[in-house]
Tab-separated table of C-alpha atoms in Angstrom:
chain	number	residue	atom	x	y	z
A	35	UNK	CA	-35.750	-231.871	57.977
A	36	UNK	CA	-35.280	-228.039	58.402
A	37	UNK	CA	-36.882	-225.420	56.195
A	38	UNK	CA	-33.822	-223.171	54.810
A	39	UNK	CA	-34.675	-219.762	55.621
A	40	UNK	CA	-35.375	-218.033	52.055
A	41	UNK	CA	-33.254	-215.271	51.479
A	42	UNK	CA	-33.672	-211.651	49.070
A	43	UNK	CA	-30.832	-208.977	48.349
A	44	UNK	CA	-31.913	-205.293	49.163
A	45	UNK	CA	-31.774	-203.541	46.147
A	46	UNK	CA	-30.917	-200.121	48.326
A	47	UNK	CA	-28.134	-201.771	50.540
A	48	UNK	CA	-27.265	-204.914	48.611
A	49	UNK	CA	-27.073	-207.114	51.761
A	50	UNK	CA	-28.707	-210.212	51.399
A	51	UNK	CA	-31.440	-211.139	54.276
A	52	UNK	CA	-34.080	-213.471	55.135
A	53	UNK	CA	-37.314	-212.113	53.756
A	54	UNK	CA	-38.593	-211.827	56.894
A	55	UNK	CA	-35.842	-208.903	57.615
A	56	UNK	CA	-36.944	-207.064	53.891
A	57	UNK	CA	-40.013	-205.337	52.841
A	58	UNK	CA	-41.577	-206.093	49.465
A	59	UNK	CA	-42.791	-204.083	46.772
A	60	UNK	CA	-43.766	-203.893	43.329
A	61	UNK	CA	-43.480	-201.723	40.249
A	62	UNK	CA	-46.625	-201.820	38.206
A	63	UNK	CA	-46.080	-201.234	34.723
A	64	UNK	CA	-47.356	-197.812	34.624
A	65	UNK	CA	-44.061	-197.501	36.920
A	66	UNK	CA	-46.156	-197.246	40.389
A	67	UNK	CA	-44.892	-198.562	42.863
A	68	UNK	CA	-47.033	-200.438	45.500
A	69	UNK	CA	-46.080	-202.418	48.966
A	70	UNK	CA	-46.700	-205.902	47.941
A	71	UNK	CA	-46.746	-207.846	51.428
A	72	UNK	CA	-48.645	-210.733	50.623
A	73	UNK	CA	-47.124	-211.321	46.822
A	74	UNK	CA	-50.409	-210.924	45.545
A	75	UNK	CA	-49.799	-207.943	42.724
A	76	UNK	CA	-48.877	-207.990	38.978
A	77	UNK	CA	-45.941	-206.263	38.618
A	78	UNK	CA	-42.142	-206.275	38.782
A	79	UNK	CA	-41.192	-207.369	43.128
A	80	UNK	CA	-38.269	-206.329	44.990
A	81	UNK	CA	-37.234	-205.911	48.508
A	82	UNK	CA	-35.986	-203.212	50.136
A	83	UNK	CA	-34.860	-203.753	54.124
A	84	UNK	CA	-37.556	-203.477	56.674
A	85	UNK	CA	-36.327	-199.596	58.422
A	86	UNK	CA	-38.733	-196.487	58.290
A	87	UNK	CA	-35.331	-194.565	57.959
A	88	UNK	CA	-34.772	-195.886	55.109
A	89	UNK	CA	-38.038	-195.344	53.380
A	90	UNK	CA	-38.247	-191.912	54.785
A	91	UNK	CA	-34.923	-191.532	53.109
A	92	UNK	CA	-36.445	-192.678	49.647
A	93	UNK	CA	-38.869	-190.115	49.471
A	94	UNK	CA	-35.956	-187.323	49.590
A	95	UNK	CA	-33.706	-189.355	46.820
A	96	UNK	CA	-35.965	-191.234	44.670
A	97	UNK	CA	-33.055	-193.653	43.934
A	98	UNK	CA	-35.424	-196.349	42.188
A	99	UNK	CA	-35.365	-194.539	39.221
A	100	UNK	CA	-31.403	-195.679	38.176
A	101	UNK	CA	-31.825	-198.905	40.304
A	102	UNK	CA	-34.729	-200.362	38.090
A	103	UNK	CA	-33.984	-198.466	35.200
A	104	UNK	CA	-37.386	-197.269	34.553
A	105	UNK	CA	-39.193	-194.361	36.418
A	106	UNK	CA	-40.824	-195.109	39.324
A	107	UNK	CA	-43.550	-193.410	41.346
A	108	UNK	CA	-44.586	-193.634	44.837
A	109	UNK	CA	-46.434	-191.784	47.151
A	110	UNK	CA	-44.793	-189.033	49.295
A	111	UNK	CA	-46.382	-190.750	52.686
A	112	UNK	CA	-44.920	-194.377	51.705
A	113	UNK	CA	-43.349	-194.469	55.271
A	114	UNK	CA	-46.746	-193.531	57.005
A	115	UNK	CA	-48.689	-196.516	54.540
A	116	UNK	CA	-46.074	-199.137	55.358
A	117	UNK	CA	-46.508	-198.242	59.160
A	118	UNK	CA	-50.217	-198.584	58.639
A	119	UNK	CA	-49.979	-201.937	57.299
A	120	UNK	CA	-47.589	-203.115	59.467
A	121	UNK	CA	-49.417	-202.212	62.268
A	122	UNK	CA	-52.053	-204.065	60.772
A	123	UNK	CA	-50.787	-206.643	60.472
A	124	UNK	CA	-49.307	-207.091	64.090
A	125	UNK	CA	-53.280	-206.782	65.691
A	126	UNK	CA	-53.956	-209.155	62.790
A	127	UNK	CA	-51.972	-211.297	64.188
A	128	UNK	CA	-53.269	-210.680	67.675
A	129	UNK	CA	-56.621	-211.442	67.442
A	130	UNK	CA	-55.580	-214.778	64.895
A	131	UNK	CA	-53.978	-215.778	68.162
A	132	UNK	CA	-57.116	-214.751	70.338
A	133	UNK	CA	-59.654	-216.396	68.163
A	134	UNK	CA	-57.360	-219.559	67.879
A	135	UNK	CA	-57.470	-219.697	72.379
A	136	UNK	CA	-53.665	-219.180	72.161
A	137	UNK	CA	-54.359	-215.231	73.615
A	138	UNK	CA	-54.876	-214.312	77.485
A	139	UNK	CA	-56.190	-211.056	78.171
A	140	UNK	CA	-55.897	-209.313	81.552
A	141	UNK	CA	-53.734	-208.323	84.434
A	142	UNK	CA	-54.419	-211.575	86.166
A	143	UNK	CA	-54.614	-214.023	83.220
A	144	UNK	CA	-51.356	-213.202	81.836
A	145	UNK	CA	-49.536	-213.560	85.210
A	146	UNK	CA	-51.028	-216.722	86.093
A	147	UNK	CA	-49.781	-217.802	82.359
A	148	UNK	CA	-46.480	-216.526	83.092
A	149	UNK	CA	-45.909	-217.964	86.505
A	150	UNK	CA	-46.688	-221.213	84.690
A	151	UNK	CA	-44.341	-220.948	81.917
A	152	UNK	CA	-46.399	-221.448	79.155
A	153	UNK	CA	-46.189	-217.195	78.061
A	154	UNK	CA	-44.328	-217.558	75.009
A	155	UNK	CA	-44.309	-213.644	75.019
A	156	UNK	CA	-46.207	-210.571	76.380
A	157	UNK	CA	-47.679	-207.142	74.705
A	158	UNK	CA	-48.379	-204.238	76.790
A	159	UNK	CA	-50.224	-201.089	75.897
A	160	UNK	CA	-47.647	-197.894	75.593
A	161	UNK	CA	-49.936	-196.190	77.614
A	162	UNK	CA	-50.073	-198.759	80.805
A	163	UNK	CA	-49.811	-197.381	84.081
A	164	UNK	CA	-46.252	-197.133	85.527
A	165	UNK	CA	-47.321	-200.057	88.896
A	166	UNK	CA	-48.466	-202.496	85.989
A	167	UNK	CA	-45.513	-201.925	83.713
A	168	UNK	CA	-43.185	-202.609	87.088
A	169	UNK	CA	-44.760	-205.591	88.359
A	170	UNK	CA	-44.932	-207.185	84.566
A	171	UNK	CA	-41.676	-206.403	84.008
A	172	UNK	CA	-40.698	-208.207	87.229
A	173	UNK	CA	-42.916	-211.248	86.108
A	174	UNK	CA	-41.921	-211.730	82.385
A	175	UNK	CA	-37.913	-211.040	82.485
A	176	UNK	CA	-37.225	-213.528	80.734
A	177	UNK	CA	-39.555	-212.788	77.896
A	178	UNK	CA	-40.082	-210.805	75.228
A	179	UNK	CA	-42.202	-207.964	75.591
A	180	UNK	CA	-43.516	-205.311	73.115
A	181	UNK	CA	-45.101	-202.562	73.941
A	182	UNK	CA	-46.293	-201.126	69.877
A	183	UNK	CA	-50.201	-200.057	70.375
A	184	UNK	CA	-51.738	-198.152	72.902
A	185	UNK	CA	-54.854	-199.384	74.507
A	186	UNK	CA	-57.014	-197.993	72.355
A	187	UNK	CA	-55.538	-199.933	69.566
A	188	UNK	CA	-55.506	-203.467	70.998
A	189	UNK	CA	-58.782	-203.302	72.344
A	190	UNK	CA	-60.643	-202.175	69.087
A	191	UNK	CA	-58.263	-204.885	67.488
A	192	UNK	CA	-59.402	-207.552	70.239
A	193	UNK	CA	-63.203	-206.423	70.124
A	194	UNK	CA	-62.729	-205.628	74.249
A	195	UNK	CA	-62.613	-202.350	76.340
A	196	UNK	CA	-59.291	-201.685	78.441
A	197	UNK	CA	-56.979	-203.991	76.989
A	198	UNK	CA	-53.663	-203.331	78.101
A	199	UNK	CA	-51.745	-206.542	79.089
A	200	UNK	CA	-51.425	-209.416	77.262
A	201	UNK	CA	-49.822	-212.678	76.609
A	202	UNK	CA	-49.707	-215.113	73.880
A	203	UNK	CA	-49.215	-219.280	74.318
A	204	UNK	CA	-46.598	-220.807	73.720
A	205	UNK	CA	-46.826	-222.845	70.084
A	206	UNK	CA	-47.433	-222.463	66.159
A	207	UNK	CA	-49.564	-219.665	66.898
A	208	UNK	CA	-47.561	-217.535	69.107
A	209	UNK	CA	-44.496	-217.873	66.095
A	210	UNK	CA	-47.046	-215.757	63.685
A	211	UNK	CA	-47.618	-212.756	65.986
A	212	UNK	CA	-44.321	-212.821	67.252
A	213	UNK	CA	-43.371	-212.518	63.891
A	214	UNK	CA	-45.632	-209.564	62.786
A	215	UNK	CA	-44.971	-208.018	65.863
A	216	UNK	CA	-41.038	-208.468	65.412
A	217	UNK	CA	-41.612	-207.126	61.759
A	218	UNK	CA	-43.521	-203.963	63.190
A	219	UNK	CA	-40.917	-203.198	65.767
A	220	UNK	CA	-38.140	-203.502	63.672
A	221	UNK	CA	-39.380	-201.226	61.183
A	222	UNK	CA	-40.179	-198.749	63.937
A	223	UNK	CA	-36.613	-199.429	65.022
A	224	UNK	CA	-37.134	-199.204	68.807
């Protein structure tokens, strides 16, 4: 049996997506509104597509106003805050992966992992050094790769110095990250 993938309209666009394409957020009734991720606030939830362009757009128009008939309020730096969870989220995700056994860390690892075929996807920090970035590109060209955090980030995240390559196993585990990490990208739009 398949699961049907769940599907929201936009309220800024209209189009209808899978969820996992939309951001959500809620209107509290003091007419705050609040990103609402995890569906865990009070409040009136809608979903707005997943773009930083969009939200940065929001903040010069204030369109929820007419759209939920009711005045809304949001911070100025909404944008930067859904970044910052997203973000989150994505190392989250990471170290889930690494404290499940389903995470390689290390030049070496994650090529032996690849040359095996059992890489369902690779992360490499932004700031990697130029031979590293060729010779992984070379090895994983058939994969996905994202390069979102810089080294700092993943190896605070990962509770290691120098992290800067990567690679998640293929299974259940490796369709979580990839997801956060899909989520983060996409609203970064690169």
């Amino acid at each position: 049996m398949t699961k049907e993938l769940e599907t929201r309209k936009c309220v800024l666009s209209g189009k209808i997506l899978g969820k996992e394409e939309l951001l959500r957020f809620v209107t509290l009734k003091d007419g705050t509104m609040l990103p609402d991720f995890n569906k865990k606030l009070d409040g009136r939830g809608f979903y707005v597509s997943n773009s930083k362009k969009l939200l940065l757009s929001l903040v010069e128009k204030n369109p929820f106003n007419k759209l939920l008939h009711k005045k809304v309020v949001y911070a100025e730096n909404m944008p930067e805050i859904v970044e910052g969870i997203l973000a989150k989220k994505g190392l989250d995700a990471l170290n889930l992966a690494r404290k499940a056994g389903d995470l390689v860390l290390g030049f070496e690892k994650v090529k032996e992992l690849i040359v095996k075929g059992r890489a369902a996807f690779v992360v490499e920090a932004a700031d990697a050094g130029a031979d590293g970035r060729q010779k992984i590109a070379e090895l994983s060209a058939n994969l996905e790769k994202f390069t979102l955090y810089d080294s700092a980030a993943l190896s605070t995240a990962l509770n290691r110095e120098n992290t800067v390559y990567l690679a998640v196993k293929k299974g259940k585990m490796s369709d979580a990250a990839r997801l956060a990490l899909k989520r983060y990208q996409t609203y970064l739009d690169i």
